[in-house]
Coordinates of C-alpha atoms in Angstrom, one line a residue:
Chain A
M1 CA 1.3 7.1 -31.6
N2 CA 0.9 3.4 -31.1
T3 CA 2.8 1.1 -28.8
P4 CA 6.2 0.5 -30.5
A5 CA 6.8 -3.1 -31.5
W6 CA 10.1 -3.4 -29.7
L7 CA 8.6 -2.5 -26.4
E8 CA 7.0 -5.9 -25.6
P9 CA 10.2 -8.0 -26.3
L10 CA 12.2 -5.4 -24.3
M11 CA 10.0 -5.6 -21.3
F12 CA 9.9 -9.4 -21.6
Y13 CA 13.7 -9.7 -21.5
L14 CA 13.8 -7.1 -18.7
F15 CA 11.4 -9.0 -16.5
A16 CA 12.7 -12.4 -17.4
G17 CA 16.3 -11.2 -16.7
V18 CA 15.3 -9.8 -13.3
A19 CA 13.5 -13.1 -12.5
L20 CA 16.4 -15.3 -13.6
L21 CA 19.2 -13.2 -12.0
S22 CA 17.4 -13.0 -8.7
A23 CA 16.7 -16.8 -8.9
L24 CA 20.5 -17.2 -9.2
G25 CA 20.9 -14.8 -6.3
I26 CA 18.6 -16.9 -4.0
V27 CA 20.9 -19.9 -4.5
L28 CA 24.2 -18.2 -4.3
C29 CA 23.7 -15.7 -1.4
G30 CA 24.9 -17.1 1.9
N31 CA 22.9 -14.6 3.9
I32 CA 19.3 -15.6 4.5
V33 CA 17.9 -12.0 4.3
R34 CA 19.6 -11.4 1.0
S35 CA 18.3 -14.7 -0.3
A36 CA 14.8 -13.7 0.7
L37 CA 15.2 -10.3 -1.0
C38 CA 16.3 -12.1 -4.2
L39 CA 13.2 -14.3 -3.9
L40 CA 11.2 -11.0 -3.9
G41 CA 13.0 -10.0 -7.1
T42 CA 12.1 -13.4 -8.7
L43 CA 8.4 -13.1 -7.7
G44 CA 8.3 -9.5 -8.8
G45 CA 9.8 -10.4 -12.2
V46 CA 7.3 -13.2 -12.7
A47 CA 4.5 -10.7 -11.7
G48 CA 5.9 -8.4 -14.4
L49 CA 5.7 -11.2 -17.0
Y50 CA 2.1 -11.8 -15.9
F51 CA 1.3 -8.1 -16.4
L52 CA 2.9 -8.3 -19.9
M53 CA 0.6 -11.2 -20.7
F54 CA -2.5 -9.2 -19.6
A55 CA -3.0 -11.5 -16.6
N56 CA -3.5 -8.5 -14.4
L57 CA -5.3 -10.2 -11.6
L58 CA -2.8 -13.1 -11.4
A59 CA 0.1 -10.5 -11.4
V60 CA -1.4 -8.5 -8.5
I61 CA -2.3 -11.7 -6.6
Q62 CA 1.3 -12.8 -7.1
L63 CA 2.5 -9.4 -5.6
I64 CA 0.0 -9.4 -2.7
V65 CA 0.2 -13.1 -1.7
Y66 CA 3.8 -14.2 -2.6
A67 CA 5.7 -10.9 -2.5
G68 CA 3.8 -9.9 0.7
G69 CA 4.5 -13.4 2.1
T70 CA 8.2 -12.9 1.6
L71 CA 8.1 -10.4 4.4
V72 CA 7.1 -13.1 6.8
L73 CA 9.9 -15.2 5.4
I74 CA 12.4 -12.5 6.1
I75 CA 11.1 -12.1 9.6
F76 CA 11.4 -15.9 10.1
G77 CA 14.9 -15.8 8.7
V78 CA 15.9 -12.9 10.9
M79 CA 14.5 -14.6 14.0
L80 CA 16.1 -18.0 13.2
T81 CA 19.5 -16.3 12.8
S82 CA 19.0 -13.8 15.6
K83 CA 21.6 -15.4 17.8
S84 CA 24.3 -14.3 15.4
P85 CA 23.3 -12.2 12.4
W86 CA 26.4 -12.9 10.5
V87 CA 25.9 -16.7 10.3
R88 CA 26.4 -17.9 6.7
F89 CA 24.7 -20.9 5.2
A90 CA 27.0 -23.5 3.6
A91 CA 25.4 -26.5 1.9
R92 CA 26.7 -30.0 2.9
R93 CA 27.9 -32.4 0.2
G94 CA 24.8 -34.6 0.4
E95 CA 22.5 -31.6 0.1
I96 CA 24.3 -30.5 -3.0
V97 CA 24.0 -33.9 -4.6
A98 CA 20.3 -34.2 -3.8
S99 CA 19.5 -30.7 -5.1
C100 CA 21.5 -31.4 -8.3
A101 CA 19.5 -34.6 -8.9
V102 CA 16.2 -32.7 -8.4
V103 CA 17.3 -29.9 -10.7
A104 CA 18.5 -32.4 -13.4
A105 CA 15.1 -34.2 -13.3
L106 CA 13.3 -30.9 -13.5
F107 CA 15.5 -29.7 -16.4
V108 CA 15.0 -32.9 -18.4
S109 CA 11.2 -32.8 -18.0
L110 CA 11.1 -29.1 -18.9
C111 CA 13.2 -29.8 -22.0
K112 CA 10.8 -32.6 -22.9
I113 CA 7.8 -30.3 -22.7
L114 CA 9.7 -27.7 -24.7
T115 CA 10.4 -30.1 -27.6
D116 CA 7.1 -31.9 -27.4
V117 CA 4.9 -28.8 -27.9
D118 CA 4.1 -28.0 -31.5
W119 CA 5.3 -24.4 -31.8
S120 CA 4.5 -24.0 -35.5
A121 CA 1.0 -22.7 -34.7
G122 CA 2.5 -19.4 -33.4
A123 CA 0.7 -17.0 -31.2
T124 CA -3.0 -16.9 -31.8
G125 CA -3.9 -13.2 -31.7
S126 CA -3.3 -10.9 -28.8
A127 CA -4.1 -11.9 -25.2
Q128 CA -7.3 -10.7 -23.7
V129 CA -7.9 -9.5 -20.2
V130 CA -10.2 -11.9 -18.4
P131 CA -12.6 -10.0 -16.2
V132 CA -12.2 -10.6 -12.5
R133 CA -16.0 -11.4 -12.4
D134 CA -15.4 -14.4 -14.6
I135 CA -12.5 -15.7 -12.5
G136 CA -14.7 -15.3 -9.4
A137 CA -17.6 -17.1 -11.0
V138 CA -15.4 -20.0 -12.1
L139 CA -13.8 -20.3 -8.6
L140 CA -17.2 -20.2 -6.8
Q141 CA -19.2 -22.4 -9.2
D142 CA -17.1 -24.8 -11.2
Y143 CA -14.3 -25.3 -8.7
L144 CA -16.1 -24.7 -5.5
V145 CA -15.0 -27.8 -3.7
P146 CA -11.3 -27.4 -4.1
F147 CA -11.6 -23.7 -3.3
E148 CA -13.5 -24.5 -0.1
A149 CA -11.1 -27.3 0.8
A150 CA -8.2 -24.9 0.5
S151 CA -10.0 -22.4 2.7
V152 CA -10.7 -25.0 5.3
L153 CA -7.0 -26.0 5.3
L154 CA -6.0 -22.4 5.7
L155 CA -8.5 -22.0 8.6
A156 CA -7.0 -25.0 10.3
V157 CA -3.5 -23.6 9.9
L158 CA -4.7 -20.3 11.3
I159 CA -6.2 -21.9 14.4
G160 CA -3.2 -24.0 14.9
A161 CA -0.9 -21.1 14.7
A162 CA -3.0 -19.1 17.1
Y163 CA -3.0 -22.0 19.5
L164 CA 0.8 -22.4 19.4
A165 CA 1.3 -18.7 19.9
R166 CA -1.0 -18.4 22.9
P167 CA 0.8 -17.5 26.2
Q168 CA 0.9 -20.5 28.5
P169 CA -2.1 -20.7 30.9
A170 CA -1.4 -19.4 34.4
E171 CA -1.7 -22.8 36.0
R172 CA 0.9 -24.4 33.9
T173 CA 3.4 -21.6 34.2
S174 CA 3.2 -21.8 38.0
A175 CA 4.2 -25.5 37.9
P176 CA 7.9 -26.1 38.2
Chain B
M1 CA 5.6 19.6 -35.7
T2 CA 2.1 20.6 -34.6
A3 CA 0.8 17.4 -36.2
M4 CA 3.3 15.3 -34.2
V5 CA 2.4 16.9 -30.9
Q6 CA -1.3 16.4 -31.8
D7 CA -0.6 12.8 -32.6
I8 CA 1.3 12.2 -29.4
L9 CA -1.3 13.9 -27.2
G10 CA -4.1 12.4 -29.1
S11 CA -3.2 8.8 -28.3
Q12 CA -3.8 7.2 -24.9
L13 CA -0.2 6.0 -24.7
G14 CA 1.4 9.4 -25.5
L15 CA -1.0 11.3 -23.2
S16 CA -0.4 8.8 -20.4
L17 CA 3.4 9.0 -20.8
C18 CA 3.3 12.9 -20.8
F19 CA 0.9 12.7 -17.8
I20 CA 3.2 10.4 -15.8
A21 CA 6.2 12.6 -16.6
V22 CA 4.4 15.7 -15.4
S23 CA 2.9 14.1 -12.3
I24 CA 6.3 12.7 -11.2
L25 CA 7.6 16.3 -11.3
V26 CA 4.6 17.6 -9.5
I27 CA 4.6 14.9 -6.9
L28 CA 8.4 15.3 -6.2
T29 CA 7.8 19.0 -5.7
A30 CA 4.7 18.3 -3.6
V31 CA 6.7 15.8 -1.4
A32 CA 9.3 18.4 -0.7
Y33 CA 6.7 21.0 0.2
C34 CA 4.9 18.4 2.4
I35 CA 7.9 18.6 4.7
Y36 CA 7.5 22.4 4.8
F37 CA 3.8 22.2 5.5
E38 CA 4.4 19.5 8.1
R39 CA 6.7 21.9 10.0
K40 CA 4.2 24.8 9.6
I41 CA 1.3 22.7 10.8
A42 CA 3.3 21.4 13.7
A43 CA 4.2 25.0 14.5
W44 CA 0.5 26.2 14.3
T45 CA -0.6 23.3 16.5
Q46 CA 2.1 24.2 19.1
D47 CA 1.6 28.0 18.8
R48 CA 4.9 28.7 17.2
Y49 CA 5.9 30.4 13.9
G50 CA 7.6 27.4 12.2
P51 CA 10.1 27.9 9.3
N52 CA 10.0 31.6 8.3
R53 CA 13.6 32.6 7.6
V54 CA 14.4 31.2 4.1
G55 CA 12.5 33.1 1.5
P56 CA 9.1 34.8 1.9
L57 CA 7.1 32.9 4.6
G58 CA 9.9 30.4 4.7
L59 CA 8.7 29.0 1.3
L60 CA 12.3 28.3 0.2
Q61 CA 12.9 26.1 3.2
P62 CA 12.6 22.8 1.1
V63 CA 15.4 24.1 -1.2
A64 CA 17.6 24.8 1.8
D65 CA 16.7 21.4 3.3
G66 CA 17.6 19.7 0.0
I67 CA 21.0 21.5 -0.2
K68 CA 21.7 20.6 3.4
F69 CA 20.9 17.0 2.8
I70 CA 23.2 16.8 -0.2
L71 CA 26.1 18.5 1.5
K72 CA 26.0 16.3 4.6
E73 CA 28.5 13.5 4.9
D74 CA 27.0 10.2 3.6
F75 CA 28.2 8.1 6.5
V76 CA 28.0 4.3 6.5
P77 CA 28.5 2.8 9.9
G78 CA 30.8 -0.2 10.3
R79 CA 29.6 -3.8 10.1
V80 CA 26.4 -3.0 8.3
D81 CA 25.1 -5.1 5.4
R82 CA 26.5 -2.8 2.8
V83 CA 24.3 -3.8 -0.2
L84 CA 21.0 -3.8 1.7
F85 CA 22.0 -0.6 3.5
H86 CA 22.2 1.2 0.2
V87 CA 19.2 -0.6 -1.4
A88 CA 16.7 0.0 1.4
P89 CA 16.2 3.8 0.9
M90 CA 15.8 3.2 -2.8
V91 CA 13.2 0.5 -2.2
A92 CA 11.3 2.8 0.1
F93 CA 11.3 5.7 -2.4
I94 CA 10.7 3.8 -5.6
V95 CA 7.8 1.7 -4.2
A96 CA 6.2 4.9 -2.9
M97 CA 6.5 6.6 -6.3
I98 CA 4.9 3.8 -8.5
G99 CA 1.5 3.7 -6.8
F100 CA -0.1 6.9 -8.2
V101 CA -0.1 5.8 -11.9
V102 CA -3.5 4.1 -11.5
L103 CA -5.2 7.0 -9.7
P104 CA -8.0 8.5 -11.9
F105 CA -6.8 12.1 -11.8
G106 CA -8.9 13.9 -14.4
G107 CA -11.6 11.7 -16.0
R108 CA -12.2 11.6 -19.7
I109 CA -11.2 14.4 -22.1
R110 CA -11.3 14.9 -25.9
W111 CA -8.9 17.3 -27.7
P112 CA -10.6 19.6 -30.2
W113 CA -8.6 18.0 -33.1
M114 CA -9.8 14.5 -32.2
E115 CA -12.8 12.7 -33.9
E116 CA -16.2 13.1 -32.4
G117 CA -16.9 10.3 -29.9
T118 CA -13.3 9.3 -29.1
E119 CA -12.1 10.0 -25.6
L120 CA -8.9 9.8 -23.6
L121 CA -8.3 9.1 -19.9
L122 CA -6.4 11.8 -18.1
Q123 CA -4.4 9.3 -15.9
G124 CA -1.3 7.2 -16.0
A125 CA -2.7 3.8 -16.5
S126 CA -6.1 2.3 -16.5
I127 CA -6.0 -1.3 -15.4
D128 CA -9.0 -3.4 -14.5
I129 CA -7.8 -4.2 -11.0
G130 CA -6.4 -0.7 -10.1
L131 CA -7.5 -1.0 -6.5
L132 CA -5.7 -4.3 -6.0
Y133 CA -2.6 -2.8 -7.7
L134 CA -2.7 0.0 -5.2
L135 CA -3.0 -2.5 -2.3
A136 CA -0.2 -4.6 -3.6
V137 CA 2.2 -1.7 -4.1
G138 CA 1.2 -0.1 -0.8
S139 CA 2.1 -3.4 1.0
M140 CA 5.5 -3.3 -0.6
A141 CA 6.4 -0.1 1.2
V142 CA 7.3 -1.9 4.4
Y143 CA 10.3 -3.6 2.7
G144 CA 12.3 -0.4 2.7
V145 CA 11.7 -0.1 6.4
V146 CA 12.4 -3.7 7.2
L147 CA 15.6 -3.9 5.1
G148 CA 16.8 -0.6 6.4
G149 CA 16.3 -1.6 10.0
W150 CA 17.8 -5.0 9.6
S151 CA 20.9 -4.0 7.6
S152 CA 21.8 -1.1 10.0
N153 CA 23.3 -3.5 12.6
N154 CA 21.6 -1.5 15.3
K155 CA 19.2 -3.0 17.8
Y156 CA 16.9 0.1 17.9
A157 CA 16.7 0.2 14.1
F158 CA 16.0 -3.6 14.1
Y159 CA 13.2 -3.2 16.7
G160 CA 11.7 -0.5 14.5
A161 CA 11.9 -2.8 11.4
M162 CA 10.2 -5.7 13.3
R163 CA 7.5 -3.4 14.6
A164 CA 6.8 -2.0 11.1
A165 CA 6.5 -5.6 9.7
A166 CA 4.1 -6.7 12.4
Q167 CA 2.1 -3.5 12.0
M168 CA 1.9 -3.7 8.3
L169 CA 0.8 -7.4 8.3
S170 CA -2.0 -6.5 10.9
Y171 CA -3.3 -3.4 9.2
E172 CA -3.5 -4.8 5.7
I173 CA -6.4 -7.0 6.7
P174 CA -8.8 -4.3 7.9
M175 CA -7.7 -2.1 5.0
G176 CA -8.7 -4.9 2.6
L177 CA -12.0 -5.5 4.4
A178 CA -12.9 -1.8 4.2
L179 CA -12.1 -1.7 0.5
L180 CA -13.9 -5.0 -0.1
T181 CA -17.1 -3.5 1.3
V182 CA -16.9 -0.7 -1.2
I183 CA -15.9 -3.1 -4.0
L184 CA -18.9 -5.3 -3.2
A185 CA -21.3 -2.4 -3.3
T186 CA -19.8 -0.8 -6.4
G187 CA -19.1 -4.1 -8.2
A188 CA -15.9 -2.7 -9.7
L189 CA -12.1 -2.9 -9.1
R190 CA -11.3 -0.3 -11.7
L191 CA -10.8 3.0 -10.0
E192 CA -12.5 5.1 -12.8
S193 CA -15.6 2.8 -12.5
I194 CA -15.7 3.5 -8.7
V195 CA -15.6 7.3 -9.4
D196 CA -18.2 6.9 -12.1
A197 CA -20.5 5.0 -9.8
Q198 CA -20.1 7.8 -7.2
V199 CA -20.9 10.4 -9.8
A200 CA -24.0 8.4 -10.8
H201 CA -25.2 7.8 -7.3
A202 CA -23.6 9.4 -4.2
W203 CA -20.2 9.6 -2.7
N204 CA -19.1 6.5 -0.8
L205 CA -18.3 8.7 2.2
L206 CA -22.1 9.1 2.6
L207 CA -22.9 5.4 1.8
H208 CA -20.1 3.8 3.8
P209 CA -19.1 6.1 6.6
V210 CA -17.6 3.4 8.8
A211 CA -15.6 1.9 5.9
F212 CA -14.2 5.4 5.3
L213 CA -13.2 5.8 9.0
M214 CA -11.6 2.3 8.8
L215 CA -9.7 3.0 5.6
L216 CA -8.5 6.4 7.1
T217 CA -7.2 4.6 10.2
T218 CA -5.5 1.9 8.3
A219 CA -4.0 4.3 5.9
L220 CA -2.4 6.2 8.8
A221 CA -1.0 2.9 10.0
E222 CA 0.2 1.8 6.5
T223 CA 2.1 5.0 6.0
N224 CA 3.7 4.7 9.4
R225 CA 2.3 8.0 10.6
A226 CA 1.4 9.0 14.1
P227 CA -0.4 7.8 16.1
F228 CA 0.9 4.6 14.5
D229 CA 4.5 5.6 14.0
L230 CA 5.9 2.9 16.3
A231 CA 8.6 2.0 13.8
E232 CA 10.4 5.3 14.6
A233 CA 9.2 6.1 18.1
E234 CA 11.9 8.5 19.2
Q235 CA 11.4 8.1 22.9
E236 CA 11.9 4.3 22.8
L237 CA 14.0 3.6 19.7
V238 CA 16.2 6.7 19.2
G239 CA 15.1 7.2 15.6
G240 CA 13.7 3.7 14.8
Y241 CA 14.6 2.1 11.5
H242 CA 16.5 5.1 10.1
T243 CA 18.7 5.7 13.1
E244 CA 21.9 4.9 11.2
Y245 CA 21.0 6.8 8.0
T246 CA 22.4 10.2 7.1
S247 CA 22.4 12.6 4.2
M248 CA 20.3 11.9 1.1
K249 CA 19.6 8.3 2.1
F250 CA 17.8 9.6 5.2
A251 CA 16.0 12.1 3.0
L252 CA 14.9 9.3 0.7
F253 CA 13.1 7.6 3.6
Y254 CA 11.3 10.9 4.4
L255 CA 10.4 11.6 0.8
G256 CA 9.1 8.1 0.4
E257 CA 6.9 8.5 3.4
Y258 CA 5.4 11.6 2.0
A259 CA 5.0 10.1 -1.4
H260 CA 3.2 7.2 0.2
I261 CA 0.9 9.7 2.1
I262 CA 0.0 11.4 -1.2
T263 CA -0.8 8.1 -2.8
A264 CA -2.9 7.0 0.2
S265 CA -4.7 10.4 0.1
G266 CA -5.4 9.8 -3.6
L267 CA -6.9 6.4 -2.8
L268 CA -9.1 7.9 0.0
A269 CA -10.2 10.7 -2.3
T270 CA -10.9 8.3 -5.2
V271 CA -12.8 5.6 -3.3
F272 CA -14.7 7.7 -0.8
L273 CA -14.8 11.4 -1.9
G274 CA -15.9 11.0 -5.5
G275 CA -12.5 11.4 -7.1
W276 CA -12.6 14.4 -9.4
E277 CA -16.3 15.3 -8.8
P278 CA -16.2 18.8 -7.2
V279 CA -19.3 18.4 -4.9
P280 CA -21.6 15.4 -4.4
F281 CA -24.8 15.1 -6.5
T282 CA -23.6 17.3 -9.4
R283 CA -26.1 15.4 -11.7
L284 CA -29.0 16.9 -9.6
L285 CA -27.6 20.4 -9.8
A286 CA -27.6 20.7 -13.6
G287 CA -30.6 23.0 -13.7
T288 CA -29.2 25.9 -11.6
T289 CA -26.5 28.4 -12.7
W290 CA -23.8 27.5 -10.3
G291 CA -24.9 23.9 -10.2
G292 CA -24.8 23.8 -14.0
W293 CA -21.2 25.0 -13.9
L294 CA -20.3 22.2 -11.4
H295 CA -22.2 19.7 -13.5
W296 CA -20.1 20.9 -16.6
I297 CA -16.9 20.3 -14.6
A298 CA -18.0 16.8 -13.6
S299 CA -19.3 15.7 -17.0
S300 CA -17.7 17.7 -19.8
T301 CA -15.0 16.1 -22.0
S302 CA -13.4 19.5 -22.8
P303 CA -9.7 19.7 -21.8
L304 CA -10.5 22.8 -19.7
A305 CA -12.9 20.8 -17.6
G306 CA -10.3 18.0 -17.4
L307 CA -7.8 20.6 -16.0
V308 CA -10.4 21.8 -13.4
R309 CA -11.0 18.2 -12.4
L310 CA -7.2 17.7 -12.0
G311 CA -7.3 20.7 -9.6
V312 CA -10.3 19.4 -7.7
F313 CA -8.6 16.0 -7.3
G314 CA -5.4 17.7 -6.2
G315 CA -7.3 19.7 -3.7
K316 CA -8.8 16.6 -2.2
I317 CA -5.4 15.0 -2.0
A318 CA -4.1 18.2 -0.3
F319 CA -7.0 18.0 2.2
F320 CA -6.2 14.5 3.1
V321 CA -2.5 15.2 3.4
F322 CA -3.5 18.0 5.8
V323 CA -5.7 15.6 7.8
F324 CA -2.7 13.2 8.1
M325 CA -0.5 16.0 9.5
W326 CA -3.3 17.3 11.7
V327 CA -3.8 13.9 13.2
R328 CA -0.1 13.5 13.7
W329 CA 0.3 16.7 15.8
S330 CA -3.0 16.1 17.7
L331 CA -2.9 12.5 18.9
P332 CA -0.3 10.7 21.1
R333 CA 1.3 7.5 19.9
F334 CA -0.2 4.1 20.6
R335 CA 1.5 1.6 22.7
F336 CA 2.4 -1.5 20.7
D337 CA -0.1 -3.8 22.4
Q338 CA -2.8 -1.2 22.0
L339 CA -1.9 -1.0 18.3
M340 CA -2.2 -4.7 17.8
R341 CA -5.5 -4.9 19.8
L342 CA -7.0 -2.1 17.8
A343 CA -6.3 -4.0 14.6
W344 CA -7.2 -7.6 15.6
K345 CA -9.9 -7.1 18.2
G346 CA -11.4 -3.8 16.9
L347 CA -11.0 -3.2 13.2
V348 CA -11.0 -6.8 11.9
P349 CA -14.2 -8.0 13.6
V350 CA -16.0 -4.7 12.6
G351 CA -14.7 -5.0 9.1
M352 CA -15.9 -8.6 8.8
G353 CA -19.3 -7.7 10.1
M354 CA -19.5 -4.8 7.7
L355 CA -18.6 -7.1 4.8
A356 CA -21.1 -9.7 5.8
V357 CA -23.9 -7.1 6.3
Q358 CA -23.1 -5.6 2.9
G359 CA -23.2 -9.0 1.2
W360 CA -26.5 -9.7 2.9
L361 CA -28.0 -6.3 1.8
L362 CA -26.9 -7.0 -1.8
Y363 CA -28.4 -10.5 -1.6
R364 CA -31.7 -9.1 -0.3
G365 CA -31.6 -6.4 -3.0
T366 CA -32.3 -3.7 -0.4
P367 CA -31.6 -0.2 -1.9
V368 CA -28.0 0.4 -0.7
H369 CA -28.4 4.2 -0.5
W370 CA -30.1 4.2 2.8
S371 CA -29.6 0.7 4.2
A372 CA -25.8 0.6 3.9
P373 CA -25.0 3.7 6.1
V374 CA -27.7 2.7 8.6
A375 CA -26.4 -0.8 8.9
E376 CA -22.8 0.3 9.2
V377 CA -23.5 2.9 11.9
L378 CA -25.7 0.3 13.7
L379 CA -22.8 -2.2 13.5
L380 CA -20.4 0.4 15.1
V381 CA -22.9 1.1 17.9
I382 CA -23.4 -2.6 18.6
A383 CA -19.6 -3.1 18.6
G384 CA -19.2 -0.2 21.1
A385 CA -22.0 -1.5 23.3
V386 CA -20.4 -5.0 23.4
N387 CA -17.1 -3.4 24.4
V388 CA -18.7 -1.3 27.1
A389 CA -20.7 -4.3 28.4
S390 CA -17.6 -6.5 28.6
G391 CA -16.3 -3.9 31.1
R392 CA -12.7 -4.1 30.0
E393 CA -10.6 -1.0 29.7
I394 CA -9.8 -0.1 26.0
T395 CA -6.4 1.2 26.9
G396 CA -5.5 -1.4 29.5
R397 CA -2.9 -4.2 29.2
Q398 CA -3.9 -7.5 27.6
A399 CA -5.6 -9.7 30.3
S400 CA -3.8 -12.9 29.4
L401 CA -0.4 -11.2 29.4
L402 CA -1.2 -9.6 32.8
R403 CA -2.1 -13.0 34.3
A404 CA 1.1 -14.6 33.0
A405 CA 3.1 -11.7 34.5
S406 CA 1.4 -11.9 37.9
V407 CA 2.2 -15.6 38.0
R408 CA 5.9 -14.9 37.4
G409 CA 5.9 -12.2 40.1
E410 CA 6.0 -9.3 37.7
V411 CA 2.7 -7.8 38.8
G412 CA 2.1 -4.3 37.5
G413 CA 5.3 -4.4 35.5
T414 CA 5.8 -4.8 31.8
P415 CA 3.9 -7.6 30.1
A416 CA 5.5 -11.0 30.2
R417 CA 7.6 -11.9 27.3

């Protein structure tokens, strides 16, 4: 019993459908928590596509970092709307125009990439799982400087956040 | 007919599908019986009988519970977020049920009709980053709690959800650090490879005792179990995130919690207790009669040995599930600031120290089998000494919050907000 040939296209359309429908949901939901949940669906669908392409590490990192990070987004959303939980977001006219312009530019460039690529070559064999060890070696040898720069940036963000979240020192709270 | 069955069972995909189907049934039953055993263990701890009316020894109690849950009115309070209110229990349950597929349940087997040298894995899926998959899926579990608490339109449920979110974010870090220590020492993210490494050397419980304690603690927190069940602290929050839930939706939250416990127990058994190996050091026992039998269980590819290994692994999971319940009925709940301090000022520094020491040992090339446990215990002793020398109470309020409170004239009261 081998993997049936229809399974991979089926899974592709399933995950792609989930990703696209939830992407629509992000834009169309007026409620911020529902939008964030739809974002979770998109990220999960893309992670499923990664799994399908044997990019296991990327898929799991997608789930841990992005889908896990959505939790924080939900909390921010809830806290920002905590005064009235039933507030709905309506876009202003200018915002709609601006976002339409950005989307049109993105769409045109994606179409250009789609038509420029030579698709006649077809898929070259089945995808291979890249060992995590190799990815780690590449990150810590060939791309060490950008990797470390990103980690320094994250450290700075961490320290800044901790500083902002500190309770006020006693001297300053006693002042009027 | 026989040929078809042999064909299906003889391929990894067919065997994995059958295995997943069977294990879903087994886990669903086990989850229902977890509730029975939780009540029995609570009763033993408190010197009571526990459920003993429905069936012999009360063994049919889960059936009665299930019928009761289905027959109860499925009530949806007014002004809730209807979609999310219905989705949240599903999320909690589904996420809890997809983690176990990567657990290495039974090792390698070979059916008698298969060619010599071919082997199949007795588990759902073997992916090269199984440990990360478990971490990722485990961290998704909090979404059910957060969405349920938020959509209920109830301030207690909402508090429970926010507590669960903060707790999950905090305890994921020490959990990752404890697992990273083992990953560094084993050099593998594939769960079968971690088990194989333990069969070839020694159980990680003996090599990394402190990492084991840390993973056990964080697993309790990740599954929202006492003493870390602040999301549903009855005394403060009525029922926490599931206050507004009734009927089968409430039951789904409970079943999801127990499914999560089973997966977490499987993770603990796999990473630290040698997975399906019956006792440690079976490779050294091959010469003796009983030892030879144990060695056969651990190393043979016969389906019978695979079945015994399944039993051994199930037994270890059952042991950890018992430990989870034992802890719940023995320890009081943490206060929220204590919970946060345990994670950020206790577990995270010790975990980082452990990781650094492990990396240094590997760099030096010191034999890990004696240096790792010595270093970890030493680290724990140093951390305890530093804590004692600092003279601060472990259970006290946070000093900076107390100062701020005293300035505002709230001395001795609740921490400033």
